[in-house]
Amino acid sequence: MAAKDDPKLVLYSYWQSSCSWRVRLALNLKGISYEYKAVNLLKGEQFTPEFEKLNPLHFVPVLVDGDVVISDSYAILMYLEEKYPQRPLLPSNPQHKALNLQVASIVSSSIQPLHMLSTLKYLEEKVGPQEQLLFAETNVEKGFHALEKLLKDIVGKYATGDEVHMADVFMAPQIAMATKRFKIDMSKFPSLSRIYESLKALPEFLESSPEEQPDAVM
């Protein structure tokens, strides 16, 4: 968590949640301090009456900024970009800005929901663990193929050049989860692999990673 004195923002997070990781990374990149409140999804803490008041869908992350409560990682990042403009995550170039938003949308709408915990648990109950795993791997790779084609002609050190932007914030946790949980062969995606190697070296990435969170179980 960025500089820690008397944080104004509160982030409800689960250490293994890639959606929560996006927000942690964005907060760190912007240098915004925050209080970390763990929500143990495996114990069902997202279904408590207290948490339901924050997000009736029972998902993390949730960001609380004074009287403002936001319960979707995409919305949270857009809010942070407007409310806390330091260290912008969206470039000023309209084409590059649109590309960053497109990448963020692909990850948050077409990849991550298809391997989230509740989805995979439902599939395992209906069709078994092998089909569940195949479903997740197939959809992650489908999304990665789309991202690879989208970025291959513009990629620099990072997704859309030599500065970290919103596309990187969404892709970094997604690639990390894909390789660890689903053993995705990243050699099929050379552009994404190069981006990820650059992002892994950032202190903000390391500090926001799951194993560094206070609720991590190793």
mmCIF file of C-alpha atoms in Angstrom:
data_model
loop_
_atom_site.group_PDB
_atom_site.id
_atom_site.type_symbol
_atom_site.label_atom_id
_atom_site.label_comp_id
_atom_site.label_asym_id
_atom_site.label_seq_id
_atom_site.Cartn_x
_atom_site.Cartn_y
_atom_site.Cartn_z
ATOM 1 C CA MET A 1 0.000 0.000 0.000
ATOM 2 C CA ALA A 2 1.621 3.328 -0.993
ATOM 3 C CA ALA A 3 2.591 5.852 1.789
ATOM 4 C CA LYS A 4 0.637 4.835 4.757
ATOM 5 C CA ASP A 5 0.023 7.738 7.143
ATOM 6 C CA ASP A 6 -3.663 8.233 8.022
ATOM 7 C CA PRO A 7 -5.073 6.848 4.760
ATOM 8 C CA LYS A 8 -8.308 8.356 3.514
ATOM 9 C CA LEU A 9 -9.321 5.550 1.192
ATOM 10 C CA VAL A 10 -10.390 2.059 2.251
ATOM 11 C CA LEU A 11 -9.977 -0.898 -0.091
ATOM 12 C CA TYR A 12 -11.907 -4.113 0.558
ATOM 13 C CA SER A 13 -9.774 -6.766 -1.071
ATOM 14 C CA TYR A 14 -8.918 -10.448 -1.209
ATOM 15 C CA TRP A 15 -5.279 -11.290 -1.727
ATOM 16 C CA GLN A 16 -5.821 -13.695 -4.653
ATOM 17 C CA SER A 17 -8.399 -11.581 -6.468
ATOM 18 C CA SER A 18 -6.987 -10.283 -9.765
ATOM 19 C CA CYS A 19 -9.655 -7.550 -9.783
ATOM 20 C CA SER A 20 -8.464 -6.364 -6.371
ATOM 21 C CA TRP A 21 -4.867 -6.586 -7.585
ATOM 22 C CA ARG A 22 -5.635 -4.146 -10.422
ATOM 23 C CA VAL A 23 -6.824 -1.573 -7.932
ATOM 24 C CA ARG A 24 -3.909 -2.127 -5.555
ATOM 25 C CA LEU A 25 -1.504 -1.633 -8.464
ATOM 26 C CA ALA A 26 -3.258 1.529 -9.630
ATOM 27 C CA LEU A 27 -3.245 3.008 -6.121
ATOM 28 C CA ASN A 28 0.458 2.248 -5.777
ATOM 29 C CA LEU A 29 1.306 3.758 -9.168
ATOM 30 C CA LYS A 30 -0.582 6.928 -8.238
ATOM 31 C CA GLY A 31 1.040 7.040 -4.803
ATOM 32 C CA ILE A 32 -2.308 7.041 -3.007
ATOM 33 C CA SER A 33 -2.370 5.742 0.560
ATOM 34 C CA TYR A 34 -5.192 3.438 1.596
ATOM 35 C CA GLU A 35 -6.370 1.148 4.347
ATOM 36 C CA TYR A 36 -6.536 -2.529 3.401
ATOM 37 C CA LYS A 37 -9.562 -4.466 4.645
ATOM 38 C CA ALA A 38 -9.448 -8.168 3.860
ATOM 39 C CA VAL A 39 -12.536 -10.052 2.706
ATOM 40 C CA ASN A 40 -11.998 -13.812 2.805
ATOM 41 C CA LEU A 41 -13.929 -15.148 -0.181
ATOM 42 C CA LEU A 42 -13.269 -18.780 0.740
ATOM 43 C CA LYS A 43 -14.927 -18.247 4.128
ATOM 44 C CA GLY A 44 -17.848 -16.427 2.540
ATOM 45 C CA GLU A 45 -17.191 -13.081 4.193
ATOM 46 C CA GLN A 46 -18.492 -11.371 1.042
ATOM 47 C CA PHE A 47 -21.987 -12.587 1.990
ATOM 48 C CA THR A 48 -22.123 -10.885 5.377
ATOM 49 C CA PRO A 49 -24.806 -8.193 5.855
ATOM 50 C CA GLU A 50 -22.064 -5.612 6.397
ATOM 51 C CA PHE A 51 -20.381 -6.341 3.091
ATOM 52 C CA GLU A 52 -23.671 -6.617 1.213
ATOM 53 C CA LYS A 53 -24.323 -2.988 2.057
ATOM 54 C CA LEU A 54 -21.137 -2.127 0.172
ATOM 55 C CA ASN A 55 -21.723 -4.445 -2.788
ATOM 56 C CA PRO A 56 -24.982 -6.396 -3.214
ATOM 57 C CA LEU A 57 -23.212 -8.539 -5.852
ATOM 58 C CA HIS A 58 -20.806 -9.769 -3.137
ATOM 59 C CA PHE A 59 -17.652 -9.176 -5.204
ATOM 60 C CA VAL A 60 -14.332 -7.549 -4.344
ATOM 61 C CA PRO A 61 -12.846 -5.036 -4.720
ATOM 62 C CA VAL A 62 -14.808 -2.241 -3.107
ATOM 63 C CA LEU A 63 -13.280 1.203 -2.677
ATOM 64 C CA VAL A 64 -14.601 3.617 -0.073
ATOM 65 C CA ASP A 65 -13.542 7.243 -0.395
ATOM 66 C CA GLY A 66 -15.396 9.221 2.244
ATOM 67 C CA ASP A 67 -19.072 8.963 1.329
ATOM 68 C CA VAL A 68 -18.292 7.425 -2.079
ATOM 69 C CA VAL A 69 -18.560 3.637 -2.403
ATOM 70 C CA ILE A 70 -17.506 1.982 -5.674
ATOM 71 C CA SER A 71 -17.736 -1.772 -6.201
ATOM 72 C CA ASP A 72 -16.265 -2.551 -9.613
ATOM 73 C CA SER A 73 -12.575 -2.458 -10.519
ATOM 74 C CA TYR A 74 -13.140 -0.764 -13.894
ATOM 75 C CA ALA A 75 -15.310 1.907 -12.288
ATOM 76 C CA ILE A 76 -12.821 2.284 -9.445
ATOM 77 C CA LEU A 77 -9.941 2.945 -11.834
ATOM 78 C CA MET A 78 -11.964 5.489 -13.807
ATOM 79 C CA TYR A 79 -12.897 7.200 -10.537
ATOM 80 C CA LEU A 80 -9.282 7.298 -9.384
ATOM 81 C CA GLU A 81 -8.209 8.710 -12.737
ATOM 82 C CA GLU A 82 -10.615 11.645 -12.398
ATOM 83 C CA LYS A 83 -10.454 12.249 -8.655
ATOM 84 C CA TYR A 84 -6.692 11.702 -8.306
ATOM 85 C CA PRO A 85 -5.133 12.835 -11.607
ATOM 86 C CA GLN A 86 -1.549 12.519 -10.422
ATOM 87 C CA ARG A 87 0.405 9.940 -12.402
ATOM 88 C CA PRO A 88 -2.250 9.515 -15.142
ATOM 89 C CA LEU A 89 -3.061 5.979 -16.228
ATOM 90 C CA LEU A 90 -4.753 7.100 -19.443
ATOM 91 C CA PRO A 91 -2.637 8.785 -22.139
ATOM 92 C CA SER A 92 -3.687 12.112 -23.652
ATOM 93 C CA ASN A 93 -3.558 10.747 -27.201
ATOM 94 C CA PRO A 94 -7.189 9.839 -28.048
ATOM 95 C CA GLN A 95 -6.248 6.733 -30.046
ATOM 96 C CA HIS A 96 -3.970 5.412 -27.320
ATOM 97 C CA LYS A 97 -6.550 6.244 -24.670
ATOM 98 C CA ALA A 98 -9.200 4.272 -26.552
ATOM 99 C CA LEU A 99 -6.803 1.358 -26.936
ATOM 100 C CA ASN A 100 -6.132 1.306 -23.194
ATOM 101 C CA LEU A 101 -9.855 1.286 -22.475
ATOM 102 C CA GLN A 102 -10.370 -1.491 -25.007
ATOM 103 C CA VAL A 103 -7.709 -3.660 -23.365
ATOM 104 C CA ALA A 104 -9.199 -2.990 -19.930
ATOM 105 C CA SER A 105 -12.633 -3.954 -21.224
ATOM 106 C CA ILE A 106 -11.379 -7.188 -22.807
ATOM 107 C CA VAL A 107 -9.743 -8.269 -19.553
ATOM 108 C CA SER A 108 -12.592 -7.234 -17.271
ATOM 109 C CA SER A 109 -15.464 -8.391 -19.495
ATOM 110 C CA SER A 110 -14.207 -11.180 -21.758
ATOM 111 C CA ILE A 111 -11.488 -12.960 -19.767
ATOM 112 C CA GLN A 112 -11.672 -12.576 -15.988
ATOM 113 C CA PRO A 113 -15.404 -13.289 -15.502
ATOM 114 C CA LEU A 114 -14.977 -16.625 -17.268
ATOM 115 C CA HIS A 115 -12.515 -17.938 -14.694
ATOM 116 C CA MET A 116 -13.664 -16.220 -11.528
ATOM 117 C CA LEU A 117 -14.137 -18.361 -8.438
ATOM 118 C CA SER A 118 -17.949 -18.487 -8.527
ATOM 119 C CA THR A 119 -18.000 -19.377 -12.242
ATOM 120 C CA LEU A 120 -15.509 -22.205 -11.891
ATOM 121 C CA LYS A 121 -17.219 -23.553 -8.781
ATOM 122 C CA TYR A 122 -20.518 -23.699 -10.663
ATOM 123 C CA LEU A 123 -18.905 -25.438 -13.649
ATOM 124 C CA GLU A 124 -17.159 -27.964 -11.431
ATOM 125 C CA GLU A 125 -20.485 -28.896 -9.860
ATOM 126 C CA LYS A 126 -22.182 -29.210 -13.262
ATOM 127 C CA VAL A 127 -19.536 -30.776 -15.515
ATOM 128 C CA GLY A 128 -16.585 -31.745 -13.312
ATOM 129 C CA PRO A 129 -13.090 -30.363 -12.624
ATOM 130 C CA GLN A 130 -11.525 -31.315 -15.975
ATOM 131 C CA GLU A 131 -14.152 -29.553 -18.074
ATOM 132 C CA GLN A 132 -14.014 -26.614 -15.695
ATOM 133 C CA LEU A 133 -10.268 -26.264 -16.213
ATOM 134 C CA LEU A 134 -10.557 -26.627 -19.983
ATOM 135 C CA PHE A 135 -13.234 -23.941 -20.071
ATOM 136 C CA ALA A 136 -11.023 -21.508 -18.158
ATOM 137 C CA GLU A 137 -7.891 -22.223 -20.200
ATOM 138 C CA THR A 138 -9.741 -21.918 -23.516
ATOM 139 C CA ASN A 139 -11.248 -18.563 -22.678
ATOM 140 C CA VAL A 140 -8.055 -17.116 -21.219
ATOM 141 C CA GLU A 141 -6.131 -18.084 -24.355
ATOM 142 C CA LYS A 142 -8.882 -16.677 -26.580
ATOM 143 C CA GLY A 143 -8.615 -13.346 -24.795
ATOM 144 C CA PHE A 144 -4.818 -13.372 -24.891
ATOM 145 C CA HIS A 145 -4.836 -14.007 -28.657
ATOM 146 C CA ALA A 146 -7.057 -10.944 -29.058
ATOM 147 C CA LEU A 147 -4.778 -8.801 -26.892
ATOM 148 C CA GLU A 148 -1.670 -10.005 -28.719
ATOM 149 C CA LYS A 149 -3.121 -8.975 -32.089
ATOM 150 C CA LEU A 150 -4.388 -5.687 -30.713
ATOM 151 C CA LEU A 151 -1.060 -4.610 -29.226
ATOM 152 C CA LYS A 152 1.629 -6.134 -31.447
ATOM 153 C CA ASP A 153 2.122 -3.014 -33.605
ATOM 154 C CA ILE A 154 2.124 -0.476 -30.768
ATOM 155 C CA VAL A 155 3.767 -2.277 -27.872
ATOM 156 C CA GLY A 156 6.866 -0.684 -26.366
ATOM 157 C CA LYS A 157 8.360 -1.450 -22.988
ATOM 158 C CA TYR A 158 4.760 -1.570 -21.807
ATOM 159 C CA ALA A 159 1.435 -2.198 -23.530
ATOM 160 C CA THR A 160 1.009 1.092 -25.380
ATOM 161 C CA GLY A 161 4.490 2.576 -25.278
ATOM 162 C CA ASP A 162 7.180 3.260 -22.705
ATOM 163 C CA GLU A 163 4.904 4.427 -19.887
ATOM 164 C CA VAL A 164 2.676 2.303 -17.669
ATOM 165 C CA HIS A 165 -0.985 2.879 -18.450
ATOM 166 C CA MET A 166 -4.356 1.359 -17.676
ATOM 167 C CA ALA A 167 -3.903 -1.492 -20.149
ATOM 168 C CA ASP A 168 -0.877 -2.648 -18.151
ATOM 169 C CA VAL A 169 -2.746 -2.364 -14.859
ATOM 170 C CA PHE A 170 -5.432 -4.722 -16.151
ATOM 171 C CA MET A 171 -3.130 -7.134 -17.960
ATOM 172 C CA ALA A 172 -0.441 -7.650 -15.332
ATOM 173 C CA PRO A 173 -2.601 -9.441 -12.720
ATOM 174 C CA GLN A 174 -4.428 -11.322 -15.460
ATOM 175 C CA ILE A 175 -1.210 -12.730 -16.943
ATOM 176 C CA ALA A 176 0.124 -13.575 -13.480
ATOM 177 C CA MET A 177 -3.033 -15.486 -12.592
ATOM 178 C CA ALA A 178 -3.148 -17.232 -15.972
ATOM 179 C CA THR A 179 0.365 -18.585 -15.694
ATOM 180 C CA LYS A 180 0.097 -19.633 -12.047
ATOM 181 C CA ARG A 181 -3.434 -21.047 -11.937
ATOM 182 C CA PHE A 182 -3.930 -22.328 -15.468
ATOM 183 C CA LYS A 183 -0.346 -22.893 -16.655
ATOM 184 C CA ILE A 184 -0.931 -20.897 -19.843
ATOM 185 C CA ASP A 185 2.028 -21.171 -22.229
ATOM 186 C CA MET A 186 3.018 -17.532 -22.670
ATOM 187 C CA SER A 187 5.432 -18.345 -25.500
ATOM 188 C CA LYS A 188 2.341 -18.163 -27.709
ATOM 189 C CA PHE A 189 2.024 -14.498 -26.799
ATOM 190 C CA PRO A 190 5.431 -12.822 -27.237
ATOM 191 C CA SER A 191 4.173 -9.233 -26.957
ATOM 192 C CA LEU A 192 2.226 -9.946 -23.773
ATOM 193 C CA SER A 193 5.237 -11.782 -22.356
ATOM 194 C CA ARG A 194 7.558 -8.826 -22.949
ATOM 195 C CA ILE A 195 5.079 -6.443 -21.351
ATOM 196 C CA TYR A 196 4.723 -8.695 -18.324
ATOM 197 C CA GLU A 197 8.473 -9.015 -17.838
ATOM 198 C CA SER A 198 8.748 -5.213 -17.733
ATOM 199 C CA LEU A 199 5.855 -4.892 -15.303
ATOM 200 C CA LYS A 200 7.235 -7.545 -12.951
ATOM 201 C CA ALA A 201 10.259 -5.351 -12.306
ATOM 202 C CA LEU A 202 8.199 -2.428 -10.998
ATOM 203 C CA PRO A 203 8.229 -1.925 -7.201
ATOM 204 C CA GLU A 204 4.534 -0.988 -7.382
ATOM 205 C CA PHE A 205 3.769 -4.325 -9.023
ATOM 206 C CA LEU A 206 5.720 -6.284 -6.423
ATOM 207 C CA GLU A 207 4.127 -4.413 -3.520
ATOM 208 C CA SER A 208 0.631 -5.022 -4.896
ATOM 209 C CA SER A 209 1.178 -8.732 -5.591
ATOM 210 C CA PRO A 210 -0.941 -11.289 -3.726
ATOM 211 C CA GLU A 211 1.811 -12.722 -1.558
ATOM 212 C CA GLU A 212 2.576 -9.247 -0.153
ATOM 213 C CA GLN A 213 -0.951 -8.659 1.152
ATOM 214 C CA PRO A 214 -1.759 -8.912 4.872
ATOM 215 C CA ASP A 215 -4.320 -11.673 4.311
ATOM 216 C CA ALA A 216 -2.031 -13.821 2.142
ATOM 217 C CA VAL A 217 -1.881 -17.516 2.962
ATOM 218 C CA MET A 218 1.292 -19.104 1.650
#
